[in-house]
C-alpha positions as protocol buffer text, in pm:
chain_id: "A"
residue {
  index: 1
  type: UNK
  ca { x: 1408 y: -6182 z: 2843 }
}
residue {
  index: 2
  type: UNK
  ca { x: 1427 y: -6023 z: 2499 }
}
residue {
  index: 3
  type: UNK
  ca { x: 1481 y: -6229 z: 2191 }
}
residue {
  index: 4
  type: UNK
  ca { x: 1745 y: -6140 z: 1939 }
}
residue {
  index: 5
  type: UNK
  ca { x: 1476 y: -6057 z: 1680 }
}
residue {
  index: 6
  type: UNK
  ca { x: 1321 y: -5788 z: 1895 }
}
residue {
  index: 7
  type: UNK
  ca { x: 1658 y: -5610 z: 1926 }
}
residue {
  index: 8
  type: UNK
  ca { x: 1699 y: -5581 z: 1551 }
}
residue {
  index: 9
  type: UNK
  ca { x: 1347 y: -5463 z: 1464 }
}
residue {
  index: 10
  type: UNK
  ca { x: 1219 y: -5147 z: 1624 }
}
residue {
  index: 11
  type: UNK
  ca { x: 897 y: -5203 z: 1807 }
}
residue {
  index: 12
  type: UNK
  ca { x: 586 y: -5079 z: 1631 }
}
residue {
  index: 13
  type: UNK
  ca { x: 527 y: -4825 z: 1906 }
}
residue {
  index: 14
  type: UNK
  ca { x: 849 y: -4640 z: 1810 }
}
residue {
  index: 15
  type: UNK
  ca { x: 731 y: -4604 z: 1452 }
}
residue {
  index: 16
  type: UNK
  ca { x: 394 y: -4476 z: 1568 }
}
residue {
  index: 17
  type: UNK
  ca { x: 559 y: -4238 z: 1816 }
}
residue {
  index: 18
  type: UNK
  ca { x: 786 y: -4106 z: 1540 }
}
residue {
  index: 19
  type: UNK
  ca { x: 492 y: -4048 z: 1307 }
}
residue {
  index: 20
  type: UNK
  ca { x: 297 y: -3873 z: 1581 }
}
residue {
  index: 21
  type: UNK
  ca { x: 598 y: -3652 z: 1660 }
}
residue {
  index: 22
  type: UNK
  ca { x: 640 y: -3561 z: 1292 }
}
residue {
  index: 23
  type: UNK
  ca { x: 269 y: -3486 z: 1262 }
}
residue {
  index: 24
  type: UNK
  ca { x: 275 y: -3275 z: 1578 }
}
residue {
  index: 25
  type: UNK
  ca { x: 572 y: -3080 z: 1446 }
}
residue {
  index: 26
  type: UNK
  ca { x: 392 y: -3015 z: 1118 }
}
residue {
  index: 27
  type: UNK
  ca { x: 80 y: -2899 z: 1302 }
}
residue {
  index: 28
  type: UNK
  ca { x: 284 y: -2676 z: 1530 }
}
residue {
  index: 29
  type: UNK
  ca { x: 459 y: -2511 z: 1236 }
}
residue {
  index: 30
  type: UNK
  ca { x: 128 y: -2468 z: 1052 }
}
residue {
  index: 31
  type: UNK
  ca { x: -26 y: -2314 z: 1364 }
}
residue {
  index: 32
  type: UNK
  ca { x: 269 y: -2078 z: 1405 }
}
residue {
  index: 33
  type: UNK
  ca { x: 261 y: -1993 z: 1036 }
}
residue {
  index: 34
  type: UNK
  ca { x: -108 y: -1916 z: 1040 }
}
residue {
  index: 35
  type: UNK
  ca { x: -68 y: -1703 z: 1355 }
}
residue {
  index: 36
  type: UNK
  ca { x: 212 y: -1509 z: 1187 }
}
residue {
  index: 37
  type: UNK
  ca { x: 12 y: -1487 z: 865 }
}
residue {
  index: 38
  type: UNK
  ca { x: -288 y: -1349 z: 1052 }
}
residue {
  index: 39
  type: UNK
  ca { x: -67 y: -1089 z: 1219 }
}
residue {
  index: 40
  type: UNK
  ca { x: 76 y: -981 z: 882 }
}
residue {
  index: 41
  type: UNK
  ca { x: -276 y: -971 z: 737 }
}
residue {
  index: 42
  type: UNK
  ca { x: -397 y: -751 z: 1023 }
}
residue {
  index: 43
  type: UNK
  ca { x: -97 y: -519 z: 988 }
}
residue {
  index: 44
  type: UNK
  ca { x: -151 y: -488 z: 612 }
}
residue {
  index: 45
  type: UNK
  ca { x: -520 y: -411 z: 667 }
}
residue {
  index: 46
  type: UNK
  ca { x: -440 y: -150 z: 931 }
}
residue {
  index: 47
  type: UNK
  ca { x: -176 y: 14 z: 712 }
}
residue {
  index: 48
  type: UNK
  ca { x: -391 y: 37 z: 399 }
}
residue {
  index: 49
  type: UNK
  ca { x: -701 y: 135 z: 598 }
}
residue {
  index: 50
  type: UNK
  ca { x: -503 y: 405 z: 778 }
}
residue {
  index: 51
  type: UNK
  ca { x: -373 y: 548 z: 451 }
}
residue {
  index: 52
  type: UNK
  ca { x: -720 y: 554 z: 298 }
}
residue {
  index: 53
  type: UNK
  ca { x: -893 y: 696 z: 606 }
}
residue {
  index: 54
  type: UNK
  ca { x: -636 y: 975 z: 633 }
}
residue {
  index: 55
  type: UNK
  ca { x: -668 y: 1052 z: 261 }
}
residue {
  index: 56
  type: UNK
  ca { x: -1048 y: 1050 z: 281 }
}
residue {
  index: 57
  type: UNK
  ca { x: -1050 y: 1282 z: 582 }
}
residue {
  index: 58
  type: UNK
  ca { x: -821 y: 1532 z: 409 }
}
residue {
  index: 59
  type: UNK
  ca { x: -1049 y: 1540 z: 104 }
}
residue {
  index: 60
  type: UNK
  ca { x: -1375 y: 1560 z: 300 }
}
residue {
  index: 61
  type: UNK
  ca { x: -1263 y: 1865 z: 499 }
}
residue {
  index: 62
  type: UNK
  ca { x: -1141 y: 2048 z: 186 }
}
residue {
  index: 63
  type: UNK
  ca { x: -1342 y: 1940 z: -120 }
}
residue {
  index: 64
  type: UNK
  ca { x: -1255 y: 2261 z: -307 }
}
residue {
  index: 65
  type: UNK
  ca { x: -884 y: 2189 z: -265 }
}
residue {
  index: 66
  type: UNK
  ca { x: -942 y: 1838 z: -398 }
}
residue {
  index: 67
  type: UNK
  ca { x: -1129 y: 1980 z: -698 }
}
residue {
  index: 68
  type: UNK
  ca { x: -834 y: 2213 z: -759 }
}
residue {
  index: 69
  type: UNK
  ca { x: -593 y: 1918 z: -753 }
}
residue {
  index: 70
  type: UNK
  ca { x: -816 y: 1706 z: -978 }
}
residue {
  index: 71
  type: UNK
  ca { x: -837 y: 1987 z: -1233 }
}
residue {
  index: 72
  type: UNK
  ca { x: -457 y: 2001 z: -1262 }
}
residue {
  index: 73
  type: UNK
  ca { x: -436 y: 1635 z: -1363 }
}
residue {
  index: 74
  type: UNK
  ca { x: -614 y: 1737 z: -1686 }
}
residue {
  index: 75
  type: UNK
  ca { x: -786 y: 1400 z: -1703 }
}
residue {
  index: 76
  type: UNK
  ca { x: -1147 y: 1483 z: -1630 }
}
residue {
  index: 77
  type: UNK
  ca { x: -1397 y: 1724 z: -1785 }
}
residue {
  index: 78
  type: UNK
  ca { x: -1490 y: 2010 z: -1553 }
}
residue {
  index: 79
  type: UNK
  ca { x: -1847 y: 1885 z: -1507 }
}
residue {
  index: 80
  type: UNK
  ca { x: -1714 y: 1564 z: -1343 }
}
residue {
  index: 81
  type: UNK
  ca { x: -1489 y: 1734 z: -1088 }
}
residue {
  index: 82
  type: UNK
  ca { x: -1755 y: 1816 z: -826 }
}
residue {
  index: 83
  type: UNK
  ca { x: -1912 y: 1467 z: -828 }
}
residue {
  index: 84
  type: UNK
  ca { x: -1566 y: 1308 z: -811 }
}
residue {
  index: 85
  type: UNK
  ca { x: -1462 y: 1534 z: -524 }
}
residue {
  index: 86
  type: UNK
  ca { x: -1775 y: 1432 z: -334 }
}
residue {
  index: 87
  type: UNK
  ca { x: -1762 y: 1058 z: -410 }
}
residue {
  index: 88
  type: UNK
  ca { x: -1393 y: 961 z: -403 }
}
residue {
  index: 89
  type: UNK
  ca { x: -1334 y: 1039 z: -32 }
}
residue {
  index: 90
  type: UNK
  ca { x: -1638 y: 834 z: 70 }
}
residue {
  index: 91
  type: UNK
  ca { x: -1527 y: 544 z: -151 }
}
residue {
  index: 92
  type: UNK
  ca { x: -1189 y: 564 z: 20 }
}
residue {
  index: 93
  type: UNK
  ca { x: -1349 y: 569 z: 365 }
}
residue {
  index: 94
  type: UNK
  ca { x: -1583 y: 281 z: 285 }
}
residue {
  index: 95
  type: UNK
  ca { x: -1300 y: 69 z: 143 }
}
residue {
  index: 96
  type: UNK
  ca { x: -1084 y: 144 z: 448 }
}
residue {
  index: 97
  type: UNK
  ca { x: -1359 y: 47 z: 690 }
}
residue {
  index: 98
  type: UNK
  ca { x: -1429 y: -269 z: 489 }
}
residue {
  index: 99
  type: UNK
  ca { x: -1067 y: -375 z: 541 }
}
residue {
  index: 100
  type: UNK
  ca { x: -1123 y: -360 z: 917 }
}
residue {
  index: 101
  type: UNK
  ca { x: -1423 y: -598 z: 908 }
}
residue {
  index: 102
  type: UNK
  ca { x: -1306 y: -956 z: 847 }
}
residue {
  index: 103
  type: UNK
  ca { x: -1610 y: -1059 z: 642 }
}
residue {
  index: 104
  type: UNK
  ca { x: -1569 y: -753 z: 414 }
}
residue {
  index: 105
  type: UNK
  ca { x: -1189 y: -764 z: 376 }
}
residue {
  index: 106
  type: UNK
  ca { x: -1183 y: -911 z: 29 }
}
residue {
  index: 107
  type: UNK
  ca { x: -1431 y: -654 z: -103 }
}
residue {
  index: 108
  type: UNK
  ca { x: -1236 y: -376 z: 66 }
}
residue {
  index: 109
  type: UNK
  ca { x: -910 y: -502 z: -82 }
}
residue {
  index: 110
  type: UNK
  ca { x: -1062 y: -506 z: -432 }
}
residue {
  index: 111
  type: UNK
  ca { x: -1172 y: -144 z: -388 }
}
residue {
  index: 112
  type: UNK
  ca { x: -838 y: -27 z: -246 }
}
residue {
  index: 113
  type: UNK
  ca { x: -649 y: -218 z: -514 }
}
residue {
  index: 114
  type: UNK
  ca { x: -855 y: -66 z: -795 }
}
residue {
  index: 115
  type: UNK
  ca { x: -827 y: 284 z: -649 }
}
residue {
  index: 116
  type: UNK
  ca { x: -452 y: 238 z: -596 }
}
residue {
  index: 117
  type: UNK
  ca { x: -415 y: 130 z: -959 }
}
residue {
  index: 118
  type: UNK
  ca { x: -624 y: 428 z: -1077 }
}
residue {
  index: 119
  type: UNK
  ca { x: -413 y: 664 z: -867 }
}
residue {
  index: 120
  type: UNK
  ca { x: -96 y: 506 z: -1008 }
}
residue {
  index: 121
  type: UNK
  ca { x: -215 y: 556 z: -1367 }
}
residue {
  index: 122
  type: UNK
  ca { x: -327 y: 914 z: -1295 }
}
residue {
  index: 123
  type: UNK
  ca { x: 5 y: 1015 z: -1141 }
}
residue {
  index: 124
  type: UNK
  ca { x: 202 y: 829 z: -1411 }
}
residue {
  index: 125
  type: UNK
  ca { x: 30 y: 1016 z: -1692 }
}
residue {
  index: 126
  type: UNK
  ca { x: 83 y: 1348 z: -1512 }
}
residue {
  index: 127
  type: UNK
  ca { x: 454 y: 1276 z: -1473 }
}
residue {
  index: 128
  type: UNK
  ca { x: 481 y: 1157 z: -1832 }
}
residue {
  index: 129
  type: UNK
  ca { x: 323 y: 1481 z: -1954 }
}
residue {
  index: 130
  type: UNK
  ca { x: 557 y: 1685 z: -1735 }
}
residue {
  index: 131
  type: UNK
  ca { x: 286 y: 1827 z: -1509 }
}
residue {
  index: 132
  type: UNK
  ca { x: 426 y: 1964 z: -1183 }
}
residue {
  index: 133
  type: UNK
  ca { x: 122 y: 1914 z: -961 }
}
residue {
  index: 134
  type: UNK
  ca { x: 19 y: 1829 z: -608 }
}
residue {
  index: 135
  type: UNK
  ca { x: -89 y: 1466 z: -590 }
}
residue {
  index: 136
  type: UNK
  ca { x: -404 y: 1555 z: -396 }
}
residue {
  index: 137
  type: UNK
  ca { x: -360 y: 1240 z: -189 }
}
residue {
  index: 138
  type: UNK
  ca { x: -361 y: 1384 z: 161 }
}
residue {
  index: 139
  type: UNK
  ca { x: -497 y: 1732 z: 117 }
}
residue {
  index: 140
  type: UNK
  ca { x: -429 y: 2054 z: -62 }
}
residue {
  index: 141
  type: UNK
  ca { x: -211 y: 2344 z: 35 }
}
residue {
  index: 142
  type: UNK
  ca { x: 142 y: 2473 z: 58 }
}
residue {
  index: 143
  type: UNK
  ca { x: 277 y: 2160 z: 227 }
}
residue {
  index: 144
  type: UNK
  ca { x: 87 y: 1911 z: 7 }
}
residue {
  index: 145
  type: UNK
  ca { x: 301 y: 1642 z: -152 }
}
residue {
  index: 146
  type: UNK
  ca { x: 400 y: 1688 z: -514 }
}
residue {
  index: 147
  type: UNK
  ca { x: 314 y: 1407 z: -750 }
}
residue {
  index: 148
  type: UNK
  ca { x: 635 y: 1214 z: -805 }
}
residue {
  index: 149
  type: UNK
  ca { x: 814 y: 885 z: -764 }
}
residue {
  index: 150
  type: UNK
  ca { x: 725 y: 865 z: -394 }
}
residue {
  index: 151
  type: UNK
  ca { x: 359 y: 895 z: -486 }
}
residue {
  index: 152
  type: UNK
  ca { x: 397 y: 618 z: -744 }
}
residue {
  index: 153
  type: UNK
  ca { x: 575 y: 400 z: -487 }
}
residue {
  index: 154
  type: UNK
  ca { x: 292 y: 454 z: -236 }
}
residue {
  index: 155
  type: UNK
  ca { x: 30 y: 373 z: -500 }
}
residue {
  index: 156
  type: UNK
  ca { x: 219 y: 58 z: -597 }
}
residue {
  index: 157
  type: UNK
  ca { x: 250 y: -42 z: -231 }
}
residue {
  index: 158
  type: UNK
  ca { x: -127 y: -2 z: -194 }
}
residue {
  index: 159
  type: UNK
  ca { x: -189 y: -225 z: -496 }
}
residue {
  index: 160
  type: UNK
  ca { x: 53 y: -493 z: -372 }
}
residue {
  index: 161
  type: UNK
  ca { x: -84 y: -490 z: -17 }
}
residue {
  index: 162
  type: UNK
  ca { x: -441 y: -499 z: -147 }
}
residue {
  index: 163
  type: UNK
  ca { x: -357 y: -806 z: -355 }
}
residue {
  index: 164
  type: UNK
  ca { x: -194 y: -967 z: -51 }
}
residue {
  index: 165
  type: UNK
  ca { x: -499 y: -888 z: 165 }
}
residue {
  index: 166
  type: UNK
  ca { x: -730 y: -1034 z: -99 }
}
residue {
  index: 167
  type: UNK
  ca { x: -529 y: -1357 z: -114 }
}
residue {
  index: 168
  type: UNK
  ca { x: -467 y: -1388 z: 261 }
}
residue {
  index: 169
  type: UNK
  ca { x: -827 y: -1308 z: 354 }
}
residue {
  index: 170
  type: UNK
  ca { x: -939 y: -1580 z: 114 }
}
residue {
  index: 171
  type: UNK
  ca { x: -706 y: -1833 z: 276 }
}
residue {
  index: 172
  type: UNK
  ca { x: -818 y: -1740 z: 625 }
}
residue {
  index: 173
  type: UNK
  ca { x: -1176 y: -1825 z: 529 }
}
residue {
  index: 174
  type: UNK
  ca { x: -1076 y: -2182 z: 441 }
}
residue {
  index: 175
  type: UNK
  ca { x: -1176 y: -2444 z: 698 }
}
residue {
  index: 176
  type: UNK
  ca { x: -898 y: -2537 z: 938 }
}
residue {
  index: 177
  type: UNK
  ca { x: -725 y: -2871 z: 895 }
}
residue {
  index: 178
  type: UNK
  ca { x: -840 y: -3102 z: 1169 }
}
residue {
  index: 179
  type: UNK
  ca { x: -573 y: -3291 z: 1364 }
}
């Protein structure tokens, strides 16, 4: 038979069970959050890598068109245009591939972020000076995109996503909390 004292005080096992349930709920939400975070990280990496691989491909197959677009920015001396046209697409491709390799993600995100910022500044100065030019992002030709606000938005998106990838890839390398 139960004593009156045991009815008023919850048994210790209830307190332990409550703490275990709270801890399990916290672990479950952390596990779900990290699964969702990993999915967002992978999507961000795929998006930025896809943009950079497509841009690199367009420049590699038409380096003369890229030189033409670079010249119209009026930022670089003529003697730098050929080396830039040869190097930039490969930097873009390397950075994109680095985003797809988990151990290289942070390095890739630094490269894509810096290139995105450089592209943003280049397009901004062209717009400020009133230059009506092709951005040179995804190739050269009649249907090439004009440098404008959409280009700036894309460059800004690249910078923001690169920063996110850098931060998220750093968190994913942290040791997991043991139960």
